[in-house]
PDB file of C-alpha atoms and ligand atoms in Angstrom:
ATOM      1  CA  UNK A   1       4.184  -8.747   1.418  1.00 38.00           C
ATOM      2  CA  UNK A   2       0.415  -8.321   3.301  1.00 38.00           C
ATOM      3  CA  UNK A   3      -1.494  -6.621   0.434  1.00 38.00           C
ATOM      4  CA  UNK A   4      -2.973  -3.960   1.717  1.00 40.00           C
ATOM      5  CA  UNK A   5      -6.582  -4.965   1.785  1.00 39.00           C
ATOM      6  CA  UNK A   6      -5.407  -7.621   4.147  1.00 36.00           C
ATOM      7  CA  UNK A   7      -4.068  -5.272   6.581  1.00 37.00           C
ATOM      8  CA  UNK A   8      -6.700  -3.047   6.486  1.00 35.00           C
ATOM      9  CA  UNK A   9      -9.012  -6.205   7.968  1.00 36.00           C
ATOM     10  CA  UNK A  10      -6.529  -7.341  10.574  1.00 34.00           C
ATOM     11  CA  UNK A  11      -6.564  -4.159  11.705  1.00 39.00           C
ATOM     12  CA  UNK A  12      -9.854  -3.410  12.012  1.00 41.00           C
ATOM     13  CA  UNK A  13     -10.512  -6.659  14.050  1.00 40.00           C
ATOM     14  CA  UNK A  14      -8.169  -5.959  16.556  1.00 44.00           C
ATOM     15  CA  UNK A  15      -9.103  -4.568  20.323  1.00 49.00           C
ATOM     16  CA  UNK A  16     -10.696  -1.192  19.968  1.00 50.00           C
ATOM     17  CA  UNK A  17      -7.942   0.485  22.099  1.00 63.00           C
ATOM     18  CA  UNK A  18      -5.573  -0.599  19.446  1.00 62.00           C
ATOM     19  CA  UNK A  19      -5.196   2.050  16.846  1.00 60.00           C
ATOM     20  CA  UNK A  20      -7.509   1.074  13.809  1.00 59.00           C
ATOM     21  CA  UNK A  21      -5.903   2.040  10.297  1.00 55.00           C
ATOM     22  CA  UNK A  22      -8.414   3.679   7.189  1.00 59.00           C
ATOM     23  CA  UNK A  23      -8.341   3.148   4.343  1.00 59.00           C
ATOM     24  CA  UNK A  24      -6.735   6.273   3.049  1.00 58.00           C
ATOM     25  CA  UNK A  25      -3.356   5.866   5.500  1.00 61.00           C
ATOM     26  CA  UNK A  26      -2.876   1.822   4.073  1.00 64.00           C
ATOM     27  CA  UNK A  27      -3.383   2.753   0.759  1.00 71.00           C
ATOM     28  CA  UNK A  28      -2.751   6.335  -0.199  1.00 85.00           C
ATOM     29  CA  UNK A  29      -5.006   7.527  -2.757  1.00 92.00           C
ATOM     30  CA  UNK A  30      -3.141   9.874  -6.013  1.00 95.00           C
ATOM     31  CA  UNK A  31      -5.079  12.308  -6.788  1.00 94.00           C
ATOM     32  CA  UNK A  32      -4.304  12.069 -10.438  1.00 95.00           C
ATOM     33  CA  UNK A  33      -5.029   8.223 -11.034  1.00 96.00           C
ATOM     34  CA  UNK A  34      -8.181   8.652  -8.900  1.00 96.00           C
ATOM     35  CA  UNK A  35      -9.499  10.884 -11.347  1.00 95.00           C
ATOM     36  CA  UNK A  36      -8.698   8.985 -14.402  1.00 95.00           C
ATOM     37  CA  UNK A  37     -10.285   6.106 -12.247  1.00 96.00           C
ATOM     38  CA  UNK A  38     -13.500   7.877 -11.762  1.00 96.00           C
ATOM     39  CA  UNK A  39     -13.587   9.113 -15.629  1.00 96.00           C
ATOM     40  CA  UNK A  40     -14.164   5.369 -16.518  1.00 97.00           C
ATOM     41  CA  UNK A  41     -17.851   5.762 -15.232  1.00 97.00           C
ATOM     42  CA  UNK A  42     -19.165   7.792 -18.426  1.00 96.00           C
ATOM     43  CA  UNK A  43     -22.192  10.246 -16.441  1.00 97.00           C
ATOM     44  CA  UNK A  44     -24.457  13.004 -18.033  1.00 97.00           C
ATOM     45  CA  UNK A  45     -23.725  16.711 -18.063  1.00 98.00           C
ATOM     46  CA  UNK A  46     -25.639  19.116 -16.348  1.00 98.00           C
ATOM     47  CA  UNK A  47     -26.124  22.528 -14.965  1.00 98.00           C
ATOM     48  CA  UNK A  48     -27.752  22.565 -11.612  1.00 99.00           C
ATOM     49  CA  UNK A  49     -29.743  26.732 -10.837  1.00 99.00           C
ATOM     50  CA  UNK A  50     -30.736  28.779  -8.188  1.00 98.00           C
ATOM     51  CA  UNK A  51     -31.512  32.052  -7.085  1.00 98.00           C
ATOM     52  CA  UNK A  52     -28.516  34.340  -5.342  1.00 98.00           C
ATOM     53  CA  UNK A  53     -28.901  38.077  -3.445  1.00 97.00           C
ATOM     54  CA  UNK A  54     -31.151  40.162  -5.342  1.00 97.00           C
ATOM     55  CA  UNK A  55     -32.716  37.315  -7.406  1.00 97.00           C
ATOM     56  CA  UNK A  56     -30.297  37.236  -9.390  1.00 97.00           C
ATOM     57  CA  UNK A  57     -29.929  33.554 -11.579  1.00 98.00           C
ATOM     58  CA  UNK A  58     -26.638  31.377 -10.377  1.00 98.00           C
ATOM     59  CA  UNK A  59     -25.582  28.564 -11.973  1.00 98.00           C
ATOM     60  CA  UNK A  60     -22.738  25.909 -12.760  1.00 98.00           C
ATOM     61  CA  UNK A  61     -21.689  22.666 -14.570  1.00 98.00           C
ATOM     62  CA  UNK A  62     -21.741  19.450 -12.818  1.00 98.00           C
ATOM     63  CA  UNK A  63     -21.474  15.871 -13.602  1.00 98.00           C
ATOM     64  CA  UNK A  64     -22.088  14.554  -9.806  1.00 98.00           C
ATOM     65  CA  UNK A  65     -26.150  14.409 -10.146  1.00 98.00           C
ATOM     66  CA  UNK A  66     -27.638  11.013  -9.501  1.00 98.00           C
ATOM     67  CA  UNK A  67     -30.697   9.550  -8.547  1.00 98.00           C
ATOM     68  CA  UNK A  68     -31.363   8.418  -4.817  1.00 98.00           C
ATOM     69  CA  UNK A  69     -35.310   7.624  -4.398  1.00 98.00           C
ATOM     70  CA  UNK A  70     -38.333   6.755  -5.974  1.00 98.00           C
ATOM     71  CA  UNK A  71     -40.401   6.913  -2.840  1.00 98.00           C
ATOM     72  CA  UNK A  72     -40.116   9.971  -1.784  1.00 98.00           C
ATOM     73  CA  UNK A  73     -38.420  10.882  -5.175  1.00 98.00           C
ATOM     74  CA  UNK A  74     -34.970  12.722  -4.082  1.00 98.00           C
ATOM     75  CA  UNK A  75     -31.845  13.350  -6.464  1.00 98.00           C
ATOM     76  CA  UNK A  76     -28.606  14.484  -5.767  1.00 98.00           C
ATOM     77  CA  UNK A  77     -25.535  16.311  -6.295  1.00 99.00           C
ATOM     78  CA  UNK A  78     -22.097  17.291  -4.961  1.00 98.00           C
ATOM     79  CA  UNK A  79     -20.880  21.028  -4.681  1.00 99.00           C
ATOM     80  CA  UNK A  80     -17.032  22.053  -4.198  1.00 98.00           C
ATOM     81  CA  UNK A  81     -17.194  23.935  -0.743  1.00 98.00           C
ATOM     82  CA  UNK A  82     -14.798  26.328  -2.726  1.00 98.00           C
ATOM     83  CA  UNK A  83     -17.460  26.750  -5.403  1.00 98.00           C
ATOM     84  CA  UNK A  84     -18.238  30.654  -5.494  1.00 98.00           C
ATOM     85  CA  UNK A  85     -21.908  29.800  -5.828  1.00 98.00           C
ATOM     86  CA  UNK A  86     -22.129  27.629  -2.246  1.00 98.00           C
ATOM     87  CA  UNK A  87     -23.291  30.506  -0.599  1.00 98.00           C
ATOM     88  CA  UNK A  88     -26.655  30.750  -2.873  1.00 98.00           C
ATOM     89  CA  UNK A  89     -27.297  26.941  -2.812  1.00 98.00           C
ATOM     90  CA  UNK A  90     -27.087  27.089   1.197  1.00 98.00           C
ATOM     91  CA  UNK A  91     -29.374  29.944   1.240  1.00 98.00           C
ATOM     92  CA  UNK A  92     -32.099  29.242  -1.202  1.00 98.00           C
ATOM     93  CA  UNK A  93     -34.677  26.681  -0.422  1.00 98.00           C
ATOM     94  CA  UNK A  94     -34.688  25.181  -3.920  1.00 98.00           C
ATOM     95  CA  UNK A  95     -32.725  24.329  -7.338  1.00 99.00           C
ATOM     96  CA  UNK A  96     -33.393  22.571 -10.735  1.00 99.00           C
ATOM     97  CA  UNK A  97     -31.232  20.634 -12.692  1.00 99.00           C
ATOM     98  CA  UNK A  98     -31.003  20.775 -16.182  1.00 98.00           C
ATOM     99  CA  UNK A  99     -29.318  17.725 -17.703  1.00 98.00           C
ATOM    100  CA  UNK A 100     -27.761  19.101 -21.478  1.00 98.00           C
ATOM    101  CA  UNK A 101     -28.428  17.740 -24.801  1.00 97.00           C
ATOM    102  CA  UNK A 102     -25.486  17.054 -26.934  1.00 96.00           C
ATOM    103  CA  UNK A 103     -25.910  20.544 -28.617  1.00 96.00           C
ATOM    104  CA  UNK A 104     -25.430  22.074 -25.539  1.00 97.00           C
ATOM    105  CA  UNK A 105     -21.695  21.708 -25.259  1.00 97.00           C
ATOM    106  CA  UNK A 106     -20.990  25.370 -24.887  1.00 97.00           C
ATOM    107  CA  UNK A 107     -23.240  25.944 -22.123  1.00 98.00           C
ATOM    108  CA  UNK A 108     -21.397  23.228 -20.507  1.00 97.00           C
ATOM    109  CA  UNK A 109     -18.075  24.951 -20.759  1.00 97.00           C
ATOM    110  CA  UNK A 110     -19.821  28.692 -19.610  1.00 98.00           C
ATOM    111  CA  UNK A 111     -21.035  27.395 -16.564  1.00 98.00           C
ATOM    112  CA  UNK A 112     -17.930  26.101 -15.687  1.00 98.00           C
ATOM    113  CA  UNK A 113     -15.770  29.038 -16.572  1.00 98.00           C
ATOM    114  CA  UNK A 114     -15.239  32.847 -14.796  1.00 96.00           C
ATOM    115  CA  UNK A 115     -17.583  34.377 -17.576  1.00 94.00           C
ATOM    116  CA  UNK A 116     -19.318  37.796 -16.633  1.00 92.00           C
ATOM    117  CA  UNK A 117     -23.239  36.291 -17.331  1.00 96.00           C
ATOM    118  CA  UNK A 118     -23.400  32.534 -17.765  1.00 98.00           C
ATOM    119  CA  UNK A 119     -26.956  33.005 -18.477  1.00 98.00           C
ATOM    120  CA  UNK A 120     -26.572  35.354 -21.534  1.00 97.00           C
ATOM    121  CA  UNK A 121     -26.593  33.129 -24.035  1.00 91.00           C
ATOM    122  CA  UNK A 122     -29.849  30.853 -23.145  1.00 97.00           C
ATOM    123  CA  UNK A 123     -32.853  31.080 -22.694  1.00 98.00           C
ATOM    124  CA  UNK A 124     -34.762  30.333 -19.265  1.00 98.00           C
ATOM    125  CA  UNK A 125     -37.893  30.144 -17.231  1.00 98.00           C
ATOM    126  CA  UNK A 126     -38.654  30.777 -13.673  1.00 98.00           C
ATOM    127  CA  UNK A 127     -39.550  27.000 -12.247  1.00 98.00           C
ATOM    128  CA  UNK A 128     -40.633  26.454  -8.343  1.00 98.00           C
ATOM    129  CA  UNK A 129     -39.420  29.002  -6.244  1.00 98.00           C
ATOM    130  CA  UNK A 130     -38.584  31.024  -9.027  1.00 98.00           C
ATOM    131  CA  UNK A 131     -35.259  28.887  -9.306  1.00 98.00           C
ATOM    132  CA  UNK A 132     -34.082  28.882 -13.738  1.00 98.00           C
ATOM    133  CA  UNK A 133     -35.289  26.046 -15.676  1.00 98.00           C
ATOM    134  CA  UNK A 134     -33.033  26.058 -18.733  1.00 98.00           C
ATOM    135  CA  UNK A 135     -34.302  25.863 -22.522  1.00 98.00           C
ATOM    136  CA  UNK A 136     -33.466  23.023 -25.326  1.00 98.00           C
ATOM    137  CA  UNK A 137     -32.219  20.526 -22.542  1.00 98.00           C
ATOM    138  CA  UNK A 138     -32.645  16.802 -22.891  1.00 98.00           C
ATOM    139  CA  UNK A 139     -34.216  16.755 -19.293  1.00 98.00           C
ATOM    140  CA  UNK A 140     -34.982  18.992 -15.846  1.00 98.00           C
ATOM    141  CA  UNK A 141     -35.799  18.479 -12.283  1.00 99.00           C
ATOM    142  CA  UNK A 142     -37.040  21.026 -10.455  1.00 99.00           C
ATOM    143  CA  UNK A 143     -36.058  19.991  -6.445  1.00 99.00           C
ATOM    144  CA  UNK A 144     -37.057  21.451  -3.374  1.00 98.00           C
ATOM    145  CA  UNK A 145     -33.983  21.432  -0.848  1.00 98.00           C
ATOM    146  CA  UNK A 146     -34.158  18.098   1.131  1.00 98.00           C
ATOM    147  CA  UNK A 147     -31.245  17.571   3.109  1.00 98.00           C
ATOM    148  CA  UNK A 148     -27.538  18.364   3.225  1.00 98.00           C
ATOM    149  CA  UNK A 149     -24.551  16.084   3.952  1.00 98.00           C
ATOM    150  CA  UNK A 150     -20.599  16.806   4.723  1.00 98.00           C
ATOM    151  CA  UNK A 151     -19.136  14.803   1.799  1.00 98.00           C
ATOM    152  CA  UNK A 152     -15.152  15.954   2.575  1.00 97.00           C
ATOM    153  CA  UNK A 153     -14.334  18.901   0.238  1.00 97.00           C
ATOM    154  CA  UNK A 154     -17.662  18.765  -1.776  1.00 98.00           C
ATOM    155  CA  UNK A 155     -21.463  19.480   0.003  1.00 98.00           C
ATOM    156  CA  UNK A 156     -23.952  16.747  -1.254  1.00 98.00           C
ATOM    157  CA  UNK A 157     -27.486  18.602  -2.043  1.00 99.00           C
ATOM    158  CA  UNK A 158     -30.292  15.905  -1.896  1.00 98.00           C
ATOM    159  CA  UNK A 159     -33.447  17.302  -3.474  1.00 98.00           C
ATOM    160  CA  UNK A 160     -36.638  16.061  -3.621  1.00 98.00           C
ATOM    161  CA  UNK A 161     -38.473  16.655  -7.251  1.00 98.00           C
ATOM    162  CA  UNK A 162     -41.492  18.543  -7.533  1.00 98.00           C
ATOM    163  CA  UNK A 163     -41.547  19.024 -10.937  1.00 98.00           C
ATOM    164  CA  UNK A 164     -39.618  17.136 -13.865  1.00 98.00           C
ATOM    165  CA  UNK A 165     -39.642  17.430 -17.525  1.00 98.00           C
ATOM    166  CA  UNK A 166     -37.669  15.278 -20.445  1.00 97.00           C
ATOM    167  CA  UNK A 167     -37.635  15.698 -24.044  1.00 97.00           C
ATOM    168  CA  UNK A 168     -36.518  13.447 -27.307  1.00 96.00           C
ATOM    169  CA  UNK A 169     -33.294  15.368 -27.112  1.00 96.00           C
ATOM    170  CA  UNK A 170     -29.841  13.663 -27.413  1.00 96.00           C
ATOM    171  CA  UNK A 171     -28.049  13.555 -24.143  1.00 96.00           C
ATOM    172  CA  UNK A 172     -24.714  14.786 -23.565  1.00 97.00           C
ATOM    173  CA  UNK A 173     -21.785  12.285 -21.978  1.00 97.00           C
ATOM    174  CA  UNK A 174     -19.133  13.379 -20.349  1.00 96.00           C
ATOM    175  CA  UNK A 175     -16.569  10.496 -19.539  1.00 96.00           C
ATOM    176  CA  UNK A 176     -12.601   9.836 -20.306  1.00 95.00           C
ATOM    177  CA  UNK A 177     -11.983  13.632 -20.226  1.00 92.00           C
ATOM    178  CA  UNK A 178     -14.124  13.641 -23.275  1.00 94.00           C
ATOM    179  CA  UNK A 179     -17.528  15.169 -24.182  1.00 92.00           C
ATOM    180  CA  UNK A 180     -19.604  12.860 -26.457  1.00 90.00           C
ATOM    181  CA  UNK A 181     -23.209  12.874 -27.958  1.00 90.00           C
ATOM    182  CA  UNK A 182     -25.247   9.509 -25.974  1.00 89.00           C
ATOM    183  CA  UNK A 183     -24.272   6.762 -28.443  1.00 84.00           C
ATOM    184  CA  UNK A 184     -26.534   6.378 -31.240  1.00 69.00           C
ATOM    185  CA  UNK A 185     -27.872   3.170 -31.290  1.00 61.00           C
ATOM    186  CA  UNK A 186     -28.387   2.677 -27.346  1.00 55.00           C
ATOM    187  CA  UNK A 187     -31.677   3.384 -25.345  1.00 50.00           C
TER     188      UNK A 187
HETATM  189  C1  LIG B 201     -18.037  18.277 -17.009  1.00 88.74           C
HETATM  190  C2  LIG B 201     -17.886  19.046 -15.714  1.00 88.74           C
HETATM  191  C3  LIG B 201     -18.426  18.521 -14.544  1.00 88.74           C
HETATM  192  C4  LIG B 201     -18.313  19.220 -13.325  1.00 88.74           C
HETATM  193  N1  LIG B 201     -18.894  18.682 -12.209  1.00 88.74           N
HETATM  194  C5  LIG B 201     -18.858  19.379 -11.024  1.00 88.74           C
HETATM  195  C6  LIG B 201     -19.546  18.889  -9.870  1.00 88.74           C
HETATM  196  O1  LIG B 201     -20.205  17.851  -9.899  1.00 88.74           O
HETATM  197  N2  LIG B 201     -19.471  19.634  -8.723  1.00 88.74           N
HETATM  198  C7  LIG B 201     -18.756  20.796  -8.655  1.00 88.74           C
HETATM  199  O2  LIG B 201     -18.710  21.415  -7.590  1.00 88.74           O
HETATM  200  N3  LIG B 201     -18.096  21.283  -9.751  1.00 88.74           N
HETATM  201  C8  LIG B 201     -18.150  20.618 -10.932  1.00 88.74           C
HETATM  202  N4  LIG B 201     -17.532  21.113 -12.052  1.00 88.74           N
HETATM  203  C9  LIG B 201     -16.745  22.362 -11.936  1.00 88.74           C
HETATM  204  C10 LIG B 201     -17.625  23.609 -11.895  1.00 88.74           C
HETATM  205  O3  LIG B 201     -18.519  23.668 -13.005  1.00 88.74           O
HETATM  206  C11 LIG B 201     -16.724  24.871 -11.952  1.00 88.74           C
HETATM  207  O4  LIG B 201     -15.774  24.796 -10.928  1.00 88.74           O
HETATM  208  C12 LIG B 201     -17.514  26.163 -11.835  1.00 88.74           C
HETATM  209  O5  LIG B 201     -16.695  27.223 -12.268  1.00 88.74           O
HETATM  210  C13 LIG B 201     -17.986  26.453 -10.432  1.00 88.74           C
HETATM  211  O6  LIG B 201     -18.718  27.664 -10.471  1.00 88.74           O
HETATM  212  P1  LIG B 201     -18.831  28.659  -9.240  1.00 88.74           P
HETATM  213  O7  LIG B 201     -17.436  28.831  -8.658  1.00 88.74           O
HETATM  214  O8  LIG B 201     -19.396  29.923  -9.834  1.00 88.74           O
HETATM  215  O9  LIG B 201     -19.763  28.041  -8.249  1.00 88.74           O
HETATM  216  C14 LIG B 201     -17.627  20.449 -13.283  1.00 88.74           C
HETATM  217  C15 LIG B 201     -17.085  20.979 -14.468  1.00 88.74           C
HETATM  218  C16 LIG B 201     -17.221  20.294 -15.676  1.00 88.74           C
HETATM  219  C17 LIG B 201     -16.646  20.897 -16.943  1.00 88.74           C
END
């Protein structure tokens, strides 16, 4: 049997009227096992702000932020087009990101949950554009709106930081499912 890496190369060297296979149709992809793949790369946890209609502070958990450039210095994230904050990211011309220390597992799980006011139970400032920088976290960037990108059923935000902060504050990991303080011992 071809594995299918193979035929995925023959393929793609062929003539171009030929019909050229991707990846996805020569190797199906489980949803399932693709997650617990991806849960093998441990990441921070953080919870990315803007502004929506009437000023009014939005906010959500993500895991997806990583860094992209020094020169200019840009960040990014991902957002699930079926997020019900999309519309204020789109709109607003800037976010921060506000990476959570390991006592901040509960904020983690409001942000990411139906609750009434996420923001009730912390404490914020108004950063560049007015966007919320979060208190207690280990880190924040405050980003000015750089460019957008299709990335399939997520939006990737690329910001470009105007304004950054970090503290002696514990990280917290997310990674096997799991929520964990930054290992003691490392860094
Ligand atoms: C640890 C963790 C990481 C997450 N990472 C992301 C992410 O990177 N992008 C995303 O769109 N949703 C992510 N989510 C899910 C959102 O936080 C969740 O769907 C939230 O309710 C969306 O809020 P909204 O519908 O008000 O926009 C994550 C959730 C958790 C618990």
């Amino acid at each position: 049997m071809m594995c299918p890496m193979l035929m995925f190369s023959v393929a793609a060297s062929k003539t171009p009227e030929m019909t050229v296979l991707t990846a996805s149709e020569t190797h199906p992809v489980d949803p399932a096992s693709f997650r617990r793949a991806l849960s093998c790369f441990p990441t921070g946890v953080a919870i990315v702000t803007t502004l929506g209609p009437g000023e009014r502070p939005i906010g959500l958990t993500i895991s997806s932020f990583n860094s992209v450039s020094m020169e200019p210095p840009l960040i990014l994230w991902s957002l699930a087009r079926k997020a019900l904050s999309l519309s204020a990211f789109r709109a607003h011309p800037a976010f921060a990101v506000n990476v959570l220390a390991a006592d901040q597992e509960e904020l983690c799980r409001v942000f990411a949950s139906p609750v009434e006011d996420r923001f009730a139970k912390v404490d914020w400032t108004p950063g560049i554009e007015g966007v919320p920088v979060l208190a207690g976290t280990a880190a924040s960037f405050e980003c000015r709106k750089w460019r957008t990108y299709d990335g399939g059923d997520h939006e990737i935000f690329i910001g470009e930081v105007i304004r950054h902060s970090d503290s002696e504050r514990t990280p917290l990991v997310f990674g096997k499912g799991r929520m964990e303080p930054f290992p003691v011992g490392i860094g």
